[in-house]
PDB file of C-alpha atoms in Angstrom:
ATOM      1  CA  MET A   1     -33.686 171.428  93.014  1.00 64.00           C
ATOM      2  CA  ASP A   2     -31.982 174.100  95.129  1.00 68.00           C
ATOM      3  CA  ASN A   3     -28.518 175.576  94.757  1.00 65.00           C
ATOM      4  CA  GLN A   4     -27.118 173.126  97.311  1.00 74.00           C
ATOM      5  CA  SER A   5     -28.306 170.056  95.405  1.00 90.00           C
ATOM      6  CA  LEU A   6     -25.608 167.609  94.372  1.00 96.00           C
ATOM      7  CA  GLY A   7     -25.657 166.753  90.692  1.00 97.00           C
ATOM      8  CA  ASN A   8     -25.550 163.075  89.850  1.00 97.00           C
ATOM      9  CA  ILE A   9     -24.974 161.283  86.522  1.00 97.00           C
ATOM     10  CA  LYS A  10     -27.813 158.867  85.829  1.00 92.00           C
ATOM     11  CA  PHE A  11     -25.658 156.354  83.935  1.00 95.00           C
ATOM     12  CA  ILE A  12     -24.365 152.951  85.015  1.00 96.00           C
ATOM     13  CA  ASN A  13     -20.859 154.433  85.227  1.00 97.00           C
ATOM     14  CA  CYS A  14     -21.926 156.142  88.471  1.00 98.00           C
ATOM     15  CA  LEU A  15     -23.457 152.987  89.957  1.00 98.00           C
ATOM     16  CA  PRO A  16     -20.930 152.750  92.825  1.00 98.00           C
ATOM     17  CA  LEU A  17     -21.768 156.277  93.963  1.00 98.00           C
ATOM     18  CA  HIS A  18     -25.515 155.763  93.440  1.00 97.00           C
ATOM     19  CA  TYR A  19     -25.345 152.698  95.662  1.00 98.00           C
ATOM     20  CA  GLY A  20     -23.216 154.385  98.299  1.00 98.00           C
ATOM     21  CA  LEU A  21     -25.615 157.318  98.495  1.00 97.00           C
ATOM     22  CA  SER A  22     -28.772 155.202  98.599  1.00 96.00           C
ATOM     23  CA  HIS A  23     -27.644 152.119 100.532  1.00 97.00           C
ATOM     24  CA  GLY A  24     -24.546 153.162 102.441  1.00 97.00           C
ATOM     25  CA  GLY A  25     -25.921 156.186 104.236  1.00 96.00           C
ATOM     26  CA  PHE A  26     -23.763 158.641 102.299  1.00 97.00           C
ATOM     27  CA  GLY A  27     -26.800 160.382 100.808  1.00 96.00           C
ATOM     28  CA  GLU A  28     -27.974 161.667 104.193  1.00 94.00           C
ATOM     29  CA  LYS A  29     -28.241 165.471 104.403  1.00 90.00           C
ATOM     30  CA  LEU A  30     -27.922 165.701 100.614  1.00 95.00           C
ATOM     31  CA  SER A  31     -30.454 166.692  97.980  1.00 94.00           C
ATOM     32  CA  ILE A  32     -29.589 164.710  94.831  1.00 96.00           C
ATOM     33  CA  TYR A  33     -30.442 165.836  91.295  1.00 96.00           C
ATOM     34  CA  SER A  34     -29.870 163.157  88.640  1.00 96.00           C
ATOM     35  CA  ALA A  35     -29.533 163.941  84.935  1.00 96.00           C
ATOM     36  CA  THR A  36     -27.406 163.261  81.867  1.00 94.00           C
ATOM     37  CA  PRO A  37     -23.912 164.781  81.692  1.00 94.00           C
ATOM     38  CA  ALA A  38     -25.067 167.357  79.140  1.00 93.00           C
ATOM     39  CA  GLN A  39     -27.906 168.485  81.406  1.00 96.00           C
ATOM     40  CA  LEU A  40     -25.598 168.708  84.412  1.00 97.00           C
ATOM     41  CA  ASN A  41     -23.078 170.649  82.320  1.00 97.00           C
ATOM     42  CA  GLN A  42     -25.716 173.258  81.523  1.00 97.00           C
ATOM     43  CA  LEU A  43     -26.927 173.499  85.117  1.00 97.00           C
ATOM     44  CA  ILE A  44     -23.388 174.073  86.403  1.00 97.00           C
ATOM     45  CA  VAL A  45     -22.561 176.668  83.752  1.00 96.00           C
ATOM     46  CA  THR A  46     -25.777 178.584  84.523  1.00 96.00           C
ATOM     47  CA  GLU A  47     -25.166 178.212  88.300  1.00 94.00           C
ATOM     48  CA  GLN A  48     -28.439 176.373  88.891  1.00 95.00           C
ATOM     49  CA  LEU A  49     -26.242 173.684  90.454  1.00 96.00           C
ATOM     50  CA  ASN A  50     -23.116 174.495  92.434  1.00 96.00           C
ATOM     51  CA  ILE A  51     -21.608 171.017  92.884  1.00 98.00           C
ATOM     52  CA  SER A  52     -21.852 168.342  90.226  1.00 98.00           C
ATOM     53  CA  PRO A  53     -19.990 165.933  88.005  1.00 99.00           C
ATOM     54  CA  VAL A  54     -19.566 167.387  84.523  1.00 98.00           C
ATOM     55  CA  SER A  55     -18.001 166.367  81.250  1.00 97.00           C
ATOM     56  CA  SER A  56     -14.312 167.038  81.816  1.00 98.00           C
ATOM     57  CA  ILE A  57     -14.058 169.543  78.953  1.00 97.00           C
ATOM     58  CA  ILE A  58     -16.569 171.782  80.762  1.00 97.00           C
ATOM     59  CA  TYR A  59     -13.956 172.636  83.383  1.00 98.00           C
ATOM     60  CA  ALA A  60     -11.543 173.821  80.698  1.00 98.00           C
ATOM     61  CA  GLN A  61     -14.253 175.938  79.101  1.00 96.00           C
ATOM     62  CA  ASN A  62     -15.259 177.502  82.449  1.00 97.00           C
ATOM     63  CA  SER A  63     -12.140 177.308  84.616  1.00 97.00           C
ATOM     64  CA  GLU A  64     -12.431 180.943  85.677  1.00 97.00           C
ATOM     65  CA  LYS A  65     -15.548 180.142  87.715  1.00 97.00           C
ATOM     66  CA  LEU A  66     -15.061 176.485  88.697  1.00 98.00           C
ATOM     67  CA  VAL A  67     -12.745 174.434  90.904  1.00 99.00           C
ATOM     68  CA  VAL A  68     -12.376 170.649  90.833  1.00 99.00           C
ATOM     69  CA  LEU A  69     -12.943 168.277  93.744  1.00 99.00           C
ATOM     70  CA  PRO A  70      -9.717 166.304  94.221  1.00 98.00           C
ATOM     71  CA  ASN A  71      -9.365 162.525  94.202  1.00 98.00           C
ATOM     72  CA  VAL A  72     -12.533 161.754  92.238  1.00 99.00           C
ATOM     73  CA  SER A  73     -13.283 161.385  88.530  1.00 99.00           C
ATOM     74  CA  ILE A  74     -14.699 158.985  85.984  1.00 99.00           C
ATOM     75  CA  SER A  75     -11.671 157.735  84.086  1.00 99.00           C
ATOM     76  CA  ALA A  76     -10.463 154.640  82.271  1.00 99.00           C
ATOM     77  CA  GLU A  77      -7.033 153.303  81.455  1.00 98.00           C
ATOM     78  CA  LYS A  78      -8.096 151.982  78.030  1.00 98.00           C
ATOM     79  CA  ALA A  79     -11.243 150.691  76.305  1.00 98.00           C
ATOM     80  CA  LEU A  80     -14.332 151.127  78.485  1.00 97.00           C
ATOM     81  CA  GLU A  81     -17.333 149.947  76.405  1.00 97.00           C
ATOM     82  CA  SER A  82     -19.387 153.110  76.992  1.00 97.00           C
ATOM     83  CA  ILE A  83     -18.092 155.566  74.396  1.00 98.00           C
ATOM     84  CA  ILE A  84     -18.713 153.798  71.122  1.00 97.00           C
ATOM     85  CA  LEU A  85     -18.626 154.931  67.496  1.00 97.00           C
ATOM     86  CA  VAL A  86     -20.972 152.770  65.414  1.00 96.00           C
ATOM     87  CA  SER A  87     -20.192 153.056  61.716  1.00 96.00           C
ATOM     88  CA  LYS A  88     -21.514 151.787  58.409  1.00 95.00           C
ATOM     89  CA  HIS A  89     -17.925 151.699  57.132  1.00 96.00           C
ATOM     90  CA  PRO A  90     -14.417 151.056  58.510  1.00 98.00           C
ATOM     91  CA  ILE A  91     -13.196 154.103  60.404  1.00 98.00           C
ATOM     92  CA  GLU A  92     -10.438 154.683  57.839  1.00 98.00           C
ATOM     93  CA  GLN A  93     -13.175 155.451  55.290  1.00 98.00           C
ATOM     94  CA  LEU A  94     -14.819 158.215  57.341  1.00 98.00           C
ATOM     95  CA  LYS A  95     -12.452 161.006  56.312  1.00 96.00           C
ATOM     96  CA  GLN A  96     -15.228 163.302  55.050  1.00 95.00           C
ATOM     97  CA  ALA A  97     -18.267 161.425  56.307  1.00 96.00           C
ATOM     98  CA  ARG A  98     -21.234 162.782  58.257  1.00 97.00           C
ATOM     99  CA  ILE A  99     -21.036 161.684  61.885  1.00 97.00           C
ATOM    100  CA  ALA A 100     -23.871 162.188  64.366  1.00 95.00           C
ATOM    101  CA  LEU A 101     -22.826 163.013  67.932  1.00 96.00           C
ATOM    102  CA  THR A 102     -24.956 162.224  70.955  1.00 92.00           C
ATOM    103  CA  SER A 103     -26.467 165.260  72.646  1.00 92.00           C
ATOM    104  CA  LYS A 104     -25.920 163.684  76.087  1.00 90.00           C
ATOM    105  CA  SER A 105     -22.277 164.668  76.618  1.00 87.00           C
ATOM    106  CA  ALA A 106     -19.481 167.017  75.561  1.00 91.00           C
ATOM    107  CA  THR A 107     -16.086 165.466  76.345  1.00 95.00           C
ATOM    108  CA  SER A 108     -16.789 162.603  73.937  1.00 97.00           C
ATOM    109  CA  HIS A 109     -17.322 165.064  71.070  1.00 97.00           C
ATOM    110  CA  GLY A 110     -13.845 166.490  71.522  1.00 97.00           C
ATOM    111  CA  LEU A 111     -12.367 163.046  72.019  1.00 98.00           C
ATOM    112  CA  LEU A 112     -13.741 161.772  68.710  1.00 98.00           C
ATOM    113  CA  LYS A 113     -12.567 164.879  66.856  1.00 98.00           C
ATOM    114  CA  ILE A 114      -9.059 164.523  68.312  1.00 99.00           C
ATOM    115  CA  ILE A 115      -8.896 160.840  67.383  1.00 99.00           C
ATOM    116  CA  MET A 116     -10.223 161.352  63.861  1.00 99.00           C
ATOM    117  CA  HIS A 117      -7.801 164.230  63.235  1.00 98.00           C
ATOM    118  CA  HIS A 118      -4.627 162.761  64.716  1.00 98.00           C
ATOM    119  CA  ALA A 119      -5.080 159.007  64.231  1.00 98.00           C
ATOM    120  CA  TYR A 120      -6.905 158.980  60.902  1.00 98.00           C
ATOM    121  CA  GLN A 121      -6.119 162.389  59.322  1.00 98.00           C
ATOM    122  CA  ALA A 122      -9.853 162.804  58.842  1.00 98.00           C
ATOM    123  CA  SER A 123     -12.102 165.862  58.791  1.00 96.00           C
ATOM    124  CA  PRO A 124     -15.669 164.528  58.960  1.00 98.00           C
ATOM    125  CA  GLU A 125     -18.778 166.680  59.120  1.00 98.00           C
ATOM    126  CA  TYR A 126     -20.118 166.455  62.670  1.00 97.00           C
ATOM    127  CA  PHE A 127     -23.612 167.253  63.873  1.00 95.00           C
ATOM    128  CA  VAL A 128     -25.282 166.852  67.264  1.00 94.00           C
ATOM    129  CA  SER A 129     -28.478 164.828  67.456  1.00 91.00           C
ATOM    130  CA  PRO A 130     -30.732 163.479  70.241  1.00 86.00           C
ATOM    131  CA  LEU A 131     -29.706 159.951  69.309  1.00 79.00           C
ATOM    132  CA  SER A 132     -31.713 156.928  70.331  1.00 76.00           C
ATOM    133  CA  LEU A 133     -30.289 153.443  70.409  1.00 76.00           C
ATOM    134  CA  ASP A 134     -33.557 152.221  68.892  1.00 73.00           C
ATOM    135  CA  GLU A 135     -32.882 154.294  65.766  1.00 70.00           C
ATOM    136  CA  GLY A 136     -29.390 152.884  65.264  1.00 65.00           C
ATOM    137  CA  VAL A 137     -27.247 154.660  62.673  1.00 70.00           C
ATOM    138  CA  LEU A 138     -29.231 157.520  61.180  1.00 76.00           C
ATOM    139  CA  ASP A 139     -30.077 157.497  57.482  1.00 81.00           C
ATOM    140  CA  ASP A 140     -28.267 160.812  56.982  1.00 86.00           C
ATOM    141  CA  ALA A 141     -25.092 159.781  58.838  1.00 94.00           C
ATOM    142  CA  GLU A 142     -22.285 157.355  58.089  1.00 95.00           C
ATOM    143  CA  ALA A 143     -21.581 156.843  61.790  1.00 96.00           C
ATOM    144  CA  VAL A 144     -23.012 157.761  65.184  1.00 95.00           C
ATOM    145  CA  LEU A 145     -21.353 158.352  68.543  1.00 96.00           C
ATOM    146  CA  PHE A 146     -23.107 156.852  71.555  1.00 95.00           C
ATOM    147  CA  ILE A 147     -22.089 157.348  75.182  1.00 94.00           C
ATOM    148  CA  GLY A 148     -23.089 155.988  78.550  1.00 93.00           C
ATOM    149  CA  ASP A 149     -25.778 153.345  78.805  1.00 93.00           C
ATOM    150  CA  ASP A 150     -26.689 153.649  75.104  1.00 92.00           C
ATOM    151  CA  ALA A 151     -23.094 152.882  74.155  1.00 95.00           C
ATOM    152  CA  LEU A 152     -22.912 150.025  76.635  1.00 95.00           C
ATOM    153  CA  MET A 153     -26.046 148.452  75.145  1.00 93.00           C
ATOM    154  CA  ALA A 154     -24.695 148.929  71.615  1.00 94.00           C
ATOM    155  CA  TYR A 155     -21.395 147.313  72.568  1.00 95.00           C
ATOM    156  CA  HIS A 156     -23.021 144.251  74.126  1.00 94.00           C
ATOM    157  CA  HIS A 157     -25.654 143.843  71.394  1.00 93.00           C
ATOM    158  CA  GLN A 158     -23.658 144.441  68.218  1.00 94.00           C
ATOM    159  CA  LEU A 159     -25.442 144.152  64.882  1.00 92.00           C
ATOM    160  CA  ASN A 160     -24.060 142.476  61.796  1.00 95.00           C
ATOM    161  CA  GLY A 161     -22.867 144.813  59.071  1.00 95.00           C
ATOM    162  CA  TYR A 162     -21.666 147.609  61.357  1.00 95.00           C
ATOM    163  CA  TYR A 163     -18.246 148.529  62.715  1.00 97.00           C
ATOM    164  CA  TYR A 164     -17.790 149.318  66.412  1.00 98.00           C
ATOM    165  CA  TYR A 165     -14.969 151.468  67.789  1.00 98.00           C
ATOM    166  CA  ASP A 166     -14.284 152.059  71.483  1.00 99.00           C
ATOM    167  CA  LEU A 167     -12.923 155.590  71.859  1.00 99.00           C
ATOM    168  CA  GLY A 168     -11.196 154.737  75.130  1.00 98.00           C
ATOM    169  CA  GLY A 169      -9.115 152.180  73.278  1.00 98.00           C
ATOM    170  CA  GLU A 170      -8.541 154.566  70.377  1.00 99.00           C
ATOM    171  CA  TRP A 171      -7.299 157.276  72.792  1.00 99.00           C
ATOM    172  CA  LYS A 172      -4.975 154.792  74.502  1.00 98.00           C
ATOM    173  CA  ASN A 173      -3.546 153.744  71.128  1.00 98.00           C
ATOM    174  CA  LEU A 174      -3.045 157.387  70.143  1.00 99.00           C
ATOM    175  CA  THR A 175      -1.507 158.759  73.350  1.00 98.00           C
ATOM    176  CA  GLY A 176      -0.652 155.846  75.635  1.00 98.00           C
ATOM    177  CA  LEU A 177      -2.547 157.680  78.390  1.00 98.00           C
ATOM    178  CA  PRO A 178      -5.677 157.112  80.460  1.00 98.00           C
ATOM    179  CA  MET A 179      -8.667 159.299  79.684  1.00 98.00           C
ATOM    180  CA  VAL A 180     -10.619 161.385  82.187  1.00 99.00           C
ATOM    181  CA  TYR A 181     -14.244 161.630  81.087  1.00 98.00           C
ATOM    182  CA  ALA A 182     -15.860 163.446  84.007  1.00 98.00           C
ATOM    183  CA  VAL A 183     -14.787 165.456  87.031  1.00 99.00           C
ATOM    184  CA  TRP A 184     -16.689 166.832  90.020  1.00 99.00           C
ATOM    185  CA  VAL A 185     -16.674 170.627  90.057  1.00 99.00           C
ATOM    186  CA  VAL A 186     -17.776 173.355  92.440  1.00 98.00           C
ATOM    187  CA  ASN A 187     -18.761 176.898  91.605  1.00 98.00           C
ATOM    188  CA  ARG A 188     -15.771 178.945  92.776  1.00 97.00           C
ATOM    189  CA  LYS A 189     -17.808 181.581  94.626  1.00 96.00           C
ATOM    190  CA  PHE A 190     -19.969 178.918  96.264  1.00 97.00           C
ATOM    191  CA  ALA A 191     -16.855 177.041  97.402  1.00 97.00           C
ATOM    192  CA  ASP A 192     -15.449 180.171  99.041  1.00 97.00           C
ATOM    193  CA  LEU A 193     -18.686 180.864 100.926  1.00 97.00           C
ATOM    194  CA  ASN A 194     -19.604 177.273 101.870  1.00 97.00           C
ATOM    195  CA  LYS A 195     -16.363 175.559 102.844  1.00 97.00           C
ATOM    196  CA  ASP A 196     -17.918 173.231 105.433  1.00 97.00           C
ATOM    197  CA  TYR A 197     -20.630 172.116 103.011  1.00 96.00           C
ATOM    198  CA  VAL A 198     -18.113 171.471 100.234  1.00 98.00           C
ATOM    199  CA  GLN A 199     -16.015 169.436 102.677  1.00 98.00           C
ATOM    200  CA  MET A 200     -19.082 167.379 103.616  1.00 98.00           C
ATOM    201  CA  VAL A 201     -19.970 166.725  99.972  1.00 98.00           C
ATOM    202  CA  TYR A 202     -16.391 165.739  99.198  1.00 98.00           C
ATOM    203  CA  GLU A 203     -16.414 163.204 102.030  1.00 98.00           C
ATOM    204  CA  LYS A 204     -19.796 161.810 100.990  1.00 98.00           C
ATOM    205  CA  VAL A 205     -18.837 161.478  97.317  1.00 98.00           C
ATOM    206  CA  THR A 206     -15.483 159.815  97.958  1.00 98.00           C
ATOM    207  CA  GLY A 207     -16.929 157.690 100.764  1.00 98.00           C
ATOM    208  CA  GLY A 208     -19.952 156.785  98.662  1.00 98.00           C
ATOM    209  CA  PHE A 209     -17.753 155.585  95.823  1.00 99.00           C
ATOM    210  CA  GLN A 210     -15.659 153.479  98.189  1.00 99.00           C
ATOM    211  CA  TYR A 211     -18.763 151.898  99.716  1.00 99.00           C
ATOM    212  CA  GLY A 212     -20.309 151.198  96.318  1.00 99.00           C
ATOM    213  CA  LEU A 213     -17.149 149.616  94.935  1.00 99.00           C
ATOM    214  CA  THR A 214     -16.858 147.417  98.018  1.00 99.00           C
ATOM    215  CA  HIS A 215     -20.452 146.243  97.475  1.00 99.00           C
ATOM    216  CA  ILE A 216     -20.440 146.315  93.667  1.00 98.00           C
ATOM    217  CA  ALA A 217     -21.932 142.830  93.237  1.00 98.00           C
ATOM    218  CA  ASP A 218     -24.953 143.820  95.321  1.00 97.00           C
ATOM    219  CA  ALA A 219     -25.172 147.134  93.476  1.00 98.00           C
ATOM    220  CA  ALA A 220     -25.127 145.395  90.079  1.00 97.00           C
ATOM    221  CA  HIS A 221     -28.055 143.178  91.050  1.00 95.00           C
ATOM    222  CA  THR A 222     -30.173 146.294  91.595  1.00 92.00           C
ATOM    223  CA  LEU A 223     -29.826 147.153  87.884  1.00 91.00           C
ATOM    224  CA  GLN A 224     -29.915 143.844  86.056  1.00 81.00           C
ATOM    225  CA  ASP A 225     -33.703 143.962  85.640  1.00 81.00           C
ATOM    226  CA  THR A 226     -33.528 147.537  84.319  1.00 85.00           C
ATOM    227  CA  PHE A 227     -31.023 146.983  81.513  1.00 85.00           C
ATOM    228  CA  SER A 228     -30.400 144.176  79.037  1.00 86.00           C
ATOM    229  CA  LEU A 229     -27.207 143.313  80.887  1.00 91.00           C
ATOM    230  CA  THR A 230     -26.368 140.648  83.428  1.00 93.00           C
ATOM    231  CA  ALA A 231     -25.030 141.537  86.853  1.00 95.00           C
ATOM    232  CA  ALA A 232     -21.716 139.993  85.784  1.00 96.00           C
ATOM    233  CA  GLN A 233     -21.537 142.278  82.734  1.00 96.00           C
ATOM    234  CA  ILE A 234     -22.220 145.313  84.920  1.00 96.00           C
ATOM    235  CA  VAL A 235     -19.526 144.301  87.417  1.00 98.00           C
ATOM    236  CA  HIS A 236     -17.078 143.759  84.534  1.00 98.00           C
ATOM    237  CA  TYR A 237     -17.879 147.210  83.128  1.00 98.00           C
ATOM    238  CA  ILE A 238     -17.390 148.964  86.466  1.00 98.00           C
ATOM    239  CA  GLY A 239     -14.035 147.189  86.722  1.00 98.00           C
ATOM    240  CA  LEU A 240     -12.910 148.951  83.546  1.00 99.00           C
ATOM    241  CA  LEU A 241     -13.407 152.349  85.173  1.00 99.00           C
ATOM    242  CA  ASN A 242     -11.266 154.292  87.607  1.00 98.00           C
ATOM    243  CA  TYR A 243     -12.845 156.749  90.029  1.00 99.00           C
ATOM    244  CA  GLN A 244      -9.681 158.358  91.371  1.00 97.00           C
ATOM    245  CA  PHE A 245      -7.923 161.483  90.126  1.00 98.00           C
ATOM    246  CA  SER A 246      -4.224 160.771  90.489  1.00 97.00           C
ATOM    247  CA  PRO A 247      -1.372 162.984  89.237  1.00 97.00           C
ATOM    248  CA  ALA A 248      -1.210 160.677  86.199  1.00 97.00           C
ATOM    249  CA  HIS A 249      -4.893 161.321  85.485  1.00 98.00           C
ATOM    250  CA  GLU A 250      -4.328 165.052  85.899  1.00 98.00           C
ATOM    251  CA  GLN A 251      -1.521 165.037  83.329  1.00 98.00           C
ATOM    252  CA  ALA A 252      -3.613 162.915  80.959  1.00 98.00           C
ATOM    253  CA  LEU A 253      -6.483 165.392  81.230  1.00 98.00           C
ATOM    254  CA  LEU A 254      -4.153 168.316  80.570  1.00 98.00           C
ATOM    255  CA  THR A 255      -2.964 166.476  77.450  1.00 98.00           C
ATOM    256  CA  TYR A 256      -6.579 166.149  76.320  1.00 98.00           C
ATOM    257  CA  TYR A 257      -7.109 169.868  76.979  1.00 98.00           C
ATOM    258  CA  ARG A 258      -4.015 170.765  74.949  1.00 98.00           C
ATOM    259  CA  MET A 259      -5.107 168.633  72.003  1.00 98.00           C
ATOM    260  CA  ALA A 260      -8.650 170.013  72.218  1.00 98.00           C
ATOM    261  CA  HIS A 261      -7.233 173.540  72.239  1.00 98.00           C
ATOM    262  CA  ASP A 262      -5.157 172.790  69.148  1.00 97.00           C
ATOM    263  CA  LEU A 263      -8.410 171.962  67.328  1.00 97.00           C
ATOM    264  CA  GLY A 264     -10.166 175.086  68.618  1.00 96.00           C
ATOM    265  CA  LEU A 265     -12.424 173.148  70.995  1.00 95.00           C
ATOM    266  CA  SER A 266     -11.205 174.506  74.323  1.00 94.00           C
ATOM    267  CA  PRO A 267      -9.139 177.264  75.942  1.00 94.00           C
ATOM    268  CA  ASN A 268      -5.496 176.444  76.638  1.00 89.00           C
ATOM    269  CA  ILE A 269      -5.579 175.100  80.213  1.00 93.00           C
ATOM    270  CA  THR A 270      -2.142 174.315  81.657  1.00 95.00           C
ATOM    271  CA  GLU A 271      -3.143 173.562  85.251  1.00 96.00           C
ATOM    272  CA  ILE A 272      -6.173 172.408  87.199  1.00 98.00           C
ATOM    273  CA  GLU A 273      -7.263 174.267  90.323  1.00 98.00           C
ATOM    274  CA  PHE A 274      -8.689 172.067  93.052  1.00 98.00           C
ATOM    275  CA  ALA A 275     -11.173 172.874  95.781  1.00 98.00           C
ATOM    276  CA  LYS A 276      -9.557 173.328  99.184  1.00 97.00           C
ATOM    277  CA  VAL A 277     -10.723 170.311 101.164  1.00 98.00           C
ATOM    278  CA  VAL A 278      -9.168 168.137 103.837  1.00 96.00           C
ATOM    279  CA  LYS A 279      -8.340 164.840 102.145  1.00 88.00           C
TER     280      LYS A 279
END
């Protein structure tokens, strides 16, 4: 990995981009480094990567040294099947429960805390754990928060006796807004010194997504032997996601930042600064 590597989320939610980079020619001239959102977050913050998708809250926590690539995100209008709270009890009974949070992301932590506080007037005890889907709900927790492929597997293979809550749907019920889970960011200094390279990456990321979405059925077939999901289930899941970053998404993300700030989870960000690229 060098400082010009492009970070890449190794979850199914980035399948369209994966496919565009690997099968559509958009990965040419790029060095790709794939990892979980939490790992990419750390690499961006420590400047070991200069361009990468990150959990959306990471921008708010580091806005002084990052800018956001326009027109690209991982968002959803409502329930999305890949941020799932699995509980031993109905969510209304978790007011002071112990809840384990996946160590693979950051935005989802804030999202759950916002939902529990505002929708359920709850103040659970949260702790971060390297959760495994094989372990299920931990013995010392009343509920666990899964994201990404783990959450998707949990959603499609639900066990009797547990309660399943989709945080995308919970957020929609609470605010009426879409939710932006990840954005592509660039180190501010790197962007200033490497404008042509940033422009190229922007074009390859947006073009790669477009190619992958156009060929999503073919892309899904490349994964169906890897996960306990059918190609049709993968295509359905991708259809729940939105990869644009419209003004409506921007305002929804600023709402999330404001609510996260109110709970002491994030600085008070009132605007998002975008990288200067030709769209």
